[in-house]
Amino acid sequence: MPSSPPGRQRHLALNIAPEEFARRRRQLMKMAGEDAVVLIATAPERMRNADAAWPYRQDSDFHYLSGFPEPDAVLALLPGRQHGEVVLFCRERDAERERWHGELVGTERAVADYGMDDAFPIDDIDDILPGMIEGRARVYCHFGREPQFDAQLLGWMRRLRQLRGGGVVPKEFVSLGHLLHDLRLYKSRAELKLMRASAAIAVEAHRAAMAMARAGRHEYEVEAELLRMMRSRGAVAAFPPIVAGGVNACAMHYQANRAVLKNGDLLLIDAGAELECYASDISRSFPISGRFSREQRALYEIVLTAQEAAIDEVMPGRSYSTAHDVAVHVITEGLCALGLIKGDPAEAILQGSYKRFFPAKTSHWLGLDVHDVGDYRVDGEPRMLEPGMVLTVEPGIYIAPDDMTVPEAWRGIGIRIEDDVAVTRDGHDVLTADVPKQPEEIEAVLAAR
């Protein structure tokens, strides 16, 4: 492959080979059929305020098919096209722009480095792409995701109708996710390698945060340690970290991260790393003082038992929903045993009264997105797990601080334990197992701070 100019960082994804991106494109085109065209645009640059942009993050589907890192590009897959099935429209090299913003890939390197059959300047797309679409029966795209691209696509359709009088314009627009997202659900060896690397960075970040979380510090100081560790390993945060001390942990998507940490409280951290667009997602809950109270430990052990039982259900041939069902059973039994739910566990599950303390699902798919794509049900039934799938397992108990139906000592406790689990041929692999979660191990780690 051609090398980049001296001193310039290469844009190529480091751990996914160009051949794998090409294989994905071929597979998608085979599924779409030779009378179809697949069109996908990059994520736009988004402004934070005034002229300051958010750090750019490529659209996950576009990345999955190309590895191409820049905005303002469109990928066209044209099955059976004689002059090349894979066409990219992207920014041209521009010395003045590169002086301000750094090196661009350009059309030549799009072909040489990214395996495109052909590449054209994005400014010429209105003149070139409509002719490539002409005569195709269907367009697979993400219609409704980006209004600007939708308007551009509809403009191409109108132009073709006006030029030809109708009859050669695609008659059907089909959701690209219908085909593509099922492919993304099954991770390749290279993807799993990246996800393990992402998980390892998140593990380091969580351990570093545990080591410095003390009474008197602010939640944002713990957040800063998480982010420092991720960036020092070449990753970014997969999502804004949740650092929730005390009653803040009862808000499952708490993100203010402003409060002072207090002895006697638990600290819930939910944070994951993103490495080359692949995410990890870990939650841990631990006592800021270093020792669980009686009530905290009782609830913590229920959640831990539920999580371990749920992880045991992650294996080929098991239903996706089984892990959640098992977690619900363990948590409900535990809460009934403590007297926090009155009556019989089976009745509490049937009536859904456990949801007051455990309102969330136990799992979600994980991959290029933290809440990754892929159907959870097939033909109305929960999906069966298969090798290559990756999901989180994250049961929790959350007792609101103003819940007067429980004794005061239990109020305001929020606990979540989350790991990333890959389905293997003969069972599962917990990618994030190196963050302590056994109570004795947590207290030993905190004692060594």
Coordinates of C-alpha atoms in Angstrom, one line a residue:
M1 CA 0.0 0.0 0.0
P2 CA 1.2 3.6 -0.6
S3 CA 2.6 5.2 2.5
S4 CA 1.4 8.5 3.9
P5 CA 3.7 11.6 3.7
P6 CA 6.3 11.7 6.4
G7 CA 4.9 13.0 9.7
R8 CA 1.3 12.4 8.7
Q9 CA -0.8 10.0 10.7
R10 CA -2.5 7.4 8.5
H11 CA -6.3 7.4 8.4
L12 CA -6.6 3.7 7.9
A13 CA -8.4 1.6 10.6
L14 CA -5.6 -0.3 12.3
N15 CA -7.1 -3.7 13.0
I16 CA -9.7 -4.3 10.2
A17 CA -8.0 -5.3 7.0
P18 CA -9.2 -3.7 3.7
E19 CA -10.2 -7.2 2.6
E20 CA -12.7 -7.5 5.4
F21 CA -14.4 -4.2 4.4
A22 CA -14.5 -5.5 0.8
R23 CA -16.0 -8.8 1.9
R24 CA -18.7 -6.9 3.8
R25 CA -19.6 -4.8 0.7
R26 CA -19.7 -7.9 -1.5
Q27 CA -22.0 -9.7 1.0
L28 CA -24.3 -6.7 1.2
M29 CA -24.5 -6.3 -2.6
K30 CA -25.3 -10.0 -3.0
M31 CA -28.2 -9.6 -0.5
A32 CA -29.4 -6.5 -2.2
G33 CA -29.4 -8.0 -5.7
E34 CA -28.2 -6.8 -9.1
D35 CA -31.2 -4.6 -9.8
A36 CA -30.5 -2.5 -6.6
V37 CA -28.3 0.3 -5.6
V38 CA -27.1 0.9 -2.0
L39 CA -26.4 4.5 -1.0
I40 CA -25.0 5.6 2.3
A41 CA -23.8 9.0 3.4
T42 CA -21.3 9.8 6.1
A43 CA -22.3 11.4 9.4
P44 CA -22.3 15.2 9.0
E45 CA -20.0 17.4 11.0
R46 CA -22.0 18.8 14.0
M47 CA -21.5 22.1 15.6
R48 CA -21.2 22.5 19.3
N49 CA -21.6 26.2 19.3
A50 CA -20.8 29.1 16.9
D51 CA -18.0 27.7 14.7
A52 CA -16.7 25.1 17.1
A53 CA -17.5 21.5 15.9
W54 CA -17.9 18.5 18.1
P55 CA -15.1 15.9 17.6
Y56 CA -16.0 14.0 14.4
R57 CA -17.4 10.5 14.7
Q58 CA -18.1 8.6 11.5
D59 CA -21.6 7.0 10.9
S60 CA -21.3 3.4 12.2
D61 CA -22.8 1.8 9.0
F62 CA -20.5 3.9 6.8
H63 CA -17.5 2.9 8.8
Y64 CA -18.6 -0.8 8.8
L65 CA -18.6 -0.8 5.0
S66 CA -15.6 1.3 4.3
G67 CA -13.4 2.3 7.2
F68 CA -13.3 5.8 5.6
P69 CA -12.9 8.4 8.4
E70 CA -14.0 11.7 6.8
P71 CA -17.3 13.6 6.6
D72 CA -18.9 14.8 3.4
A73 CA -18.8 11.6 1.5
V74 CA -21.2 9.1 -0.1
L75 CA -20.7 5.5 -0.8
A76 CA -22.5 3.9 -3.7
L77 CA -22.7 0.1 -4.1
L78 CA -23.7 -0.8 -7.6
P79 CA -24.0 -4.6 -8.0
G80 CA -23.0 -5.8 -11.5
R81 CA -21.7 -2.4 -12.7
Q82 CA -19.1 -3.1 -15.4
H83 CA -16.8 -0.3 -14.5
G84 CA -16.7 -1.0 -10.8
E85 CA -19.3 -1.8 -8.2
V86 CA -17.9 0.3 -5.3
V87 CA -17.8 4.0 -5.9
L88 CA -17.0 6.7 -3.3
F89 CA -17.7 10.4 -3.6
C90 CA -15.4 12.3 -1.2
R91 CA -13.5 15.6 -0.7
E92 CA -10.6 16.3 -3.0
R93 CA -7.2 17.1 -1.7
D94 CA -6.9 20.8 -1.1
A95 CA -3.7 22.4 0.1
E96 CA -5.4 25.5 1.7
R97 CA -7.9 23.4 3.5
E98 CA -5.2 20.9 4.7
R99 CA -3.2 23.8 6.0
W100 CA -6.0 24.5 8.5
H101 CA -7.5 21.1 9.1
G102 CA -4.9 18.5 8.3
E103 CA -4.4 16.0 5.6
L104 CA -7.4 14.7 3.6
V105 CA -7.7 11.3 2.0
G106 CA -8.7 12.4 -1.5
T107 CA -10.0 10.4 -4.4
E108 CA -6.7 8.7 -5.3
R109 CA -6.1 7.3 -1.8
A110 CA -9.7 6.3 -1.5
V111 CA -9.0 3.8 -4.3
A112 CA -5.4 2.9 -3.3
D113 CA -5.9 2.6 0.5
Y114 CA -9.6 2.0 1.0
G115 CA -10.2 -0.5 -1.8
M116 CA -12.8 1.6 -3.8
D117 CA -13.2 0.7 -7.4
D118 CA -13.6 4.3 -8.3
A119 CA -13.7 7.6 -6.5
F120 CA -15.0 11.1 -7.6
P121 CA -15.0 14.5 -6.0
I122 CA -18.1 15.0 -3.8
D123 CA -18.8 18.3 -5.6
D124 CA -19.5 16.3 -8.8
I125 CA -22.0 13.9 -7.3
D126 CA -25.1 15.6 -8.7
D127 CA -23.6 15.2 -12.2
I128 CA -22.4 11.6 -11.9
L129 CA -24.5 9.6 -9.4
P130 CA -28.0 10.0 -11.0
G131 CA -26.8 8.3 -14.1
M132 CA -25.5 5.4 -12.0
I133 CA -28.9 5.0 -10.3
E134 CA -30.8 5.1 -13.6
G135 CA -32.4 1.7 -14.4
R136 CA -32.1 0.3 -10.9
A137 CA -35.3 -1.1 -9.4
R138 CA -34.6 -0.4 -5.7
V139 CA -32.6 2.0 -3.6
Y140 CA -31.4 0.8 -0.2
C141 CA -30.6 3.8 2.0
H142 CA -31.2 5.3 5.5
F143 CA -34.1 7.5 4.4
G144 CA -35.3 9.7 7.2
R145 CA -31.9 9.8 9.1
E146 CA -30.3 12.9 7.6
P147 CA -32.7 15.4 6.0
Q148 CA -30.1 17.0 3.9
F149 CA -29.1 13.8 2.2
D150 CA -32.8 12.8 1.9
A151 CA -33.5 16.0 0.0
Q152 CA -30.5 15.4 -2.3
L153 CA -31.6 11.9 -3.1
L154 CA -35.2 13.0 -3.9
G155 CA -33.7 15.7 -6.1
W156 CA -31.8 13.0 -8.1
M157 CA -35.1 11.1 -8.5
R158 CA -36.9 14.1 -9.8
R159 CA -34.1 14.9 -12.2
L160 CA -34.2 11.4 -13.7
R161 CA -38.0 11.6 -14.1
Q162 CA -37.7 14.9 -15.9
L163 CA -34.9 13.8 -18.2
R164 CA -36.4 10.4 -19.2
G165 CA -40.1 10.9 -18.8
G166 CA -40.3 8.2 -16.1
G167 CA -40.0 4.4 -16.3
V168 CA -36.3 4.2 -15.4
V169 CA -36.4 5.7 -11.9
P170 CA -36.2 3.2 -9.0
K171 CA -39.7 2.5 -7.8
E172 CA -38.8 1.3 -4.3
F173 CA -36.9 2.8 -1.4
V174 CA -35.9 0.1 1.1
S175 CA -34.4 0.6 4.6
L176 CA -30.7 -0.2 4.5
G177 CA -30.9 -1.4 8.1
H178 CA -33.1 -4.3 7.0
L179 CA -30.0 -5.9 5.4
L180 CA -27.0 -4.3 7.0
H181 CA -27.8 -4.5 10.6
D182 CA -28.1 -8.3 10.7
L183 CA -24.6 -8.4 9.2
R184 CA -23.3 -6.1 11.9
L185 CA -24.8 -8.3 14.7
Y186 CA -22.2 -11.1 14.1
K187 CA -18.7 -9.9 14.9
S188 CA -15.7 -11.2 13.0
R189 CA -12.4 -12.3 14.6
A190 CA -10.9 -8.9 13.8
E191 CA -13.9 -7.1 15.4
L192 CA -13.8 -9.2 18.5
K193 CA -10.1 -8.5 18.8
L194 CA -10.9 -4.7 18.7
M195 CA -13.7 -5.1 21.2
R196 CA -11.4 -7.0 23.6
A197 CA -8.9 -4.1 23.2
S198 CA -11.6 -1.6 23.9
A199 CA -12.7 -3.6 26.9
A200 CA -9.2 -3.8 28.3
I201 CA -8.9 0.0 28.1
A202 CA -12.2 0.4 29.9
V203 CA -11.1 -2.1 32.5
E204 CA -8.0 0.0 33.2
A205 CA -10.1 3.2 33.4
H206 CA -12.5 1.7 35.9
R207 CA -9.7 0.4 38.1
A208 CA -8.0 3.8 38.0
A209 CA -11.2 5.5 39.0
M210 CA -11.8 3.1 41.9
A211 CA -8.3 3.9 43.1
M212 CA -8.8 7.6 43.3
A213 CA -12.5 7.9 44.3
R214 CA -12.6 9.2 47.9
A215 CA -14.9 11.2 50.1
G216 CA -14.5 14.9 49.4
R217 CA -13.7 14.6 45.8
H218 CA -16.3 15.5 43.1
E219 CA -17.9 13.1 40.7
Y220 CA -16.3 15.1 37.8
E221 CA -12.8 14.3 39.2
V222 CA -13.6 10.6 38.9
E223 CA -14.9 11.3 35.4
A224 CA -11.7 13.1 34.5
E225 CA -9.6 10.1 35.6
L226 CA -11.8 7.8 33.5
L227 CA -11.3 10.0 30.5
R228 CA -7.5 10.5 31.1
M229 CA -7.0 6.8 31.1
M230 CA -9.0 6.2 27.9
R231 CA -7.2 9.0 26.0
S232 CA -3.8 7.9 27.2
R233 CA -4.5 4.5 25.6
G234 CA -5.6 6.0 22.3
A235 CA -9.4 5.6 22.9
V236 CA -12.2 8.0 23.6
A237 CA -15.3 7.6 25.8
A238 CA -18.0 5.5 24.1
F239 CA -20.6 7.7 25.8
P240 CA -20.5 10.4 28.5
P241 CA -19.5 8.6 31.7
I242 CA -22.1 8.2 34.5
V243 CA -20.4 8.9 37.8
A244 CA -23.2 8.8 40.4
G245 CA -22.6 9.0 44.1
G246 CA -25.3 8.2 46.6
V247 CA -28.9 8.9 45.6
N248 CA -27.7 10.1 42.2
A249 CA -27.3 6.4 41.3
C250 CA -31.0 6.0 41.4
A251 CA -31.3 8.0 38.2
M252 CA -30.1 5.4 35.7
H253 CA -28.9 7.9 33.1
Y254 CA -27.6 10.5 35.5
Q255 CA -24.9 12.7 33.8
A256 CA -24.5 15.9 35.8
N257 CA -21.4 14.5 37.6
R258 CA -21.2 17.6 39.8
A259 CA -21.8 16.2 43.4
V260 CA -19.3 15.7 46.2
L261 CA -18.6 12.1 47.1
K262 CA -19.5 11.2 50.7
N263 CA -18.6 8.5 53.1
G264 CA -21.5 6.1 53.6
D265 CA -22.6 6.3 50.0
L266 CA -22.1 4.0 47.1
L267 CA -20.5 5.3 43.9
L268 CA -21.9 3.9 40.6
I269 CA -19.7 4.3 37.6
D270 CA -21.0 3.4 34.1
A271 CA -18.3 4.1 31.5
G272 CA -16.9 2.5 28.4
A273 CA -14.1 3.1 25.9
E274 CA -14.4 3.4 22.1
L275 CA -11.4 2.2 20.1
E276 CA -11.6 2.7 16.3
C277 CA -15.4 3.0 16.6
Y278 CA -15.8 -0.2 18.7
A279 CA -17.4 0.2 22.1
S280 CA -17.1 -1.3 25.6
D281 CA -19.6 -0.7 28.4
I282 CA -18.9 -1.4 32.1
S283 CA -20.8 -0.6 35.3
R284 CA -19.5 -1.0 38.8
S285 CA -20.9 0.1 42.2
F286 CA -18.7 0.3 45.3
P287 CA -18.6 2.0 48.7
I288 CA -16.8 5.3 48.8
S289 CA -15.6 4.7 52.3
G290 CA -14.2 1.3 51.3
R291 CA -16.7 -0.8 53.3
F292 CA -20.3 -1.8 52.4
S293 CA -22.9 -1.1 55.0
R294 CA -25.2 -4.0 55.9
E295 CA -28.0 -2.8 53.6
Q296 CA -25.7 -2.0 50.8
R297 CA -24.0 -5.3 50.9
A298 CA -27.3 -7.2 51.0
L299 CA -28.6 -5.5 47.9
Y300 CA -25.2 -5.7 46.2
E301 CA -25.1 -9.5 46.6
I302 CA -28.5 -9.8 45.1
V303 CA -27.5 -7.9 42.0
L304 CA -24.2 -9.8 41.8
T305 CA -26.0 -13.2 42.1
A306 CA -28.5 -12.1 39.4
Q307 CA -25.7 -10.9 37.1
E308 CA -23.7 -14.2 37.5
A309 CA -26.8 -16.3 36.9
A310 CA -27.7 -14.2 33.8
I311 CA -24.2 -14.5 32.4
D312 CA -24.5 -18.3 32.7
E313 CA -27.4 -18.1 30.3
V314 CA -25.4 -16.4 27.6
M315 CA -24.6 -19.3 25.2
P316 CA -25.5 -20.5 21.7
G317 CA -29.0 -21.8 21.4
R318 CA -30.3 -19.9 24.4
S319 CA -32.9 -17.1 24.0
Y320 CA -31.8 -13.5 24.2
S321 CA -34.5 -13.0 26.8
T322 CA -33.4 -15.8 29.1
A323 CA -30.7 -13.7 30.8
H324 CA -33.2 -11.1 31.7
D325 CA -35.8 -13.6 32.9
V326 CA -33.2 -15.2 35.2
A327 CA -32.1 -11.8 36.6
V328 CA -35.7 -10.8 37.3
H329 CA -36.3 -14.1 39.2
V330 CA -33.1 -13.7 41.3
I331 CA -33.7 -10.0 42.1
T332 CA -37.4 -10.5 42.9
E333 CA -36.6 -13.4 45.2
G334 CA -33.9 -11.4 47.0
L335 CA -36.1 -8.4 47.5
C336 CA -38.9 -10.5 48.8
A337 CA -36.5 -12.2 51.2
L338 CA -35.5 -8.8 52.5
G339 CA -39.1 -7.7 52.9
L340 CA -38.8 -4.9 50.4
I341 CA -41.4 -6.6 48.2
K342 CA -44.3 -8.1 50.1
G343 CA -45.7 -11.5 49.2
D344 CA -44.7 -14.3 46.9
P345 CA -41.9 -13.8 44.3
A346 CA -43.8 -15.6 41.6
E347 CA -46.8 -13.2 42.2
A348 CA -44.5 -10.2 42.2
I349 CA -43.1 -11.2 38.8
L350 CA -46.5 -11.9 37.4
Q351 CA -47.8 -8.5 38.6
G352 CA -44.6 -6.7 37.6
S353 CA -44.2 -5.1 41.1
Y354 CA -40.4 -5.8 41.0
K355 CA -40.2 -3.1 38.2
R356 CA -40.3 -0.4 40.9
F357 CA -36.8 -1.5 41.9
F358 CA -35.6 -3.0 38.6
P359 CA -37.3 -1.1 35.7
A360 CA -34.7 -1.8 33.0
K361 CA -33.8 -4.6 30.7
T362 CA -30.8 -6.7 31.5
S363 CA -29.0 -6.6 28.2
H364 CA -28.4 -4.8 24.9
W365 CA -26.3 -5.6 21.8
L366 CA -22.8 -4.1 21.8
G367 CA -20.5 -3.3 18.9
L368 CA -19.9 -0.2 16.7
D369 CA -22.7 1.4 18.8
V370 CA -23.0 1.1 22.6
H371 CA -26.6 0.1 22.0
D372 CA -25.8 -1.7 18.9
V373 CA -28.0 -2.6 16.0
G374 CA -29.8 -6.0 15.5
D375 CA -33.3 -7.3 16.1
Y376 CA -34.1 -8.6 19.5
R377 CA -37.0 -10.6 18.2
V378 CA -37.4 -12.7 15.1
D379 CA -40.9 -13.6 13.9
G380 CA -42.3 -12.3 17.1
E381 CA -40.1 -14.5 19.3
P382 CA -36.9 -13.6 21.3
R383 CA -33.8 -14.1 19.2
M384 CA -31.6 -17.1 19.8
L385 CA -28.0 -16.3 20.7
E386 CA -25.3 -17.4 18.2
P387 CA -21.5 -17.3 18.2
G388 CA -20.2 -13.8 17.3
M389 CA -22.9 -11.9 19.1
V390 CA -21.8 -9.5 21.9
L391 CA -24.2 -8.2 24.5
T392 CA -24.1 -6.5 27.9
V393 CA -25.4 -8.1 31.1
E394 CA -26.4 -5.4 33.6
P395 CA -29.0 -6.0 36.2
G396 CA -29.6 -3.5 38.9
I397 CA -31.6 -2.4 41.9
Y398 CA -32.6 1.2 42.4
I399 CA -34.5 2.3 45.5
A400 CA -35.7 5.9 45.2
P401 CA -34.7 8.2 48.1
D402 CA -38.3 9.2 48.6
D403 CA -39.8 5.7 48.5
M404 CA -41.7 5.7 51.8
T405 CA -42.8 2.0 51.4
V406 CA -39.4 0.8 52.5
P407 CA -37.4 1.5 55.7
E408 CA -35.2 4.6 55.6
A409 CA -31.9 2.6 55.7
W410 CA -32.7 1.2 52.2
R411 CA -33.7 4.4 50.5
G412 CA -31.4 6.1 48.0
I413 CA -29.4 3.1 47.1
G414 CA -28.7 2.4 43.4
I415 CA -26.6 -0.5 42.3
R416 CA -25.7 -1.7 38.8
I417 CA -23.1 -4.3 37.7
E418 CA -22.4 -4.6 34.0
D419 CA -20.1 -6.7 31.9
D420 CA -19.6 -7.2 28.1
V421 CA -20.1 -10.8 27.1
A422 CA -19.3 -12.4 23.7
V423 CA -21.1 -15.5 22.7
T424 CA -18.7 -18.3 21.7
R425 CA -19.1 -21.7 20.1
D426 CA -19.3 -23.5 23.4
G427 CA -20.4 -20.8 25.8
H428 CA -19.4 -17.2 26.4
D429 CA -16.4 -15.0 27.1
V430 CA -16.7 -12.1 29.6
L431 CA -14.6 -9.4 28.0
T432 CA -14.6 -7.1 31.1
A433 CA -14.0 -9.6 33.8
D434 CA -10.9 -7.9 35.2
V435 CA -12.8 -5.1 37.0
P436 CA -13.4 -6.3 40.6
K437 CA -17.0 -7.1 41.5
Q438 CA -16.9 -9.6 44.3
P439 CA -17.5 -7.7 47.6
E440 CA -14.4 -8.9 49.3
E441 CA -12.2 -8.1 46.3
I442 CA -13.7 -4.6 46.0
E443 CA -13.1 -3.9 49.6
A444 CA -9.5 -5.2 49.3
V445 CA -8.8 -3.0 46.3
L446 CA -10.3 0.1 48.1
A447 CA -8.3 -0.6 51.2
A448 CA -5.1 -0.4 49.2
R449 CA -5.9 3.1 47.9

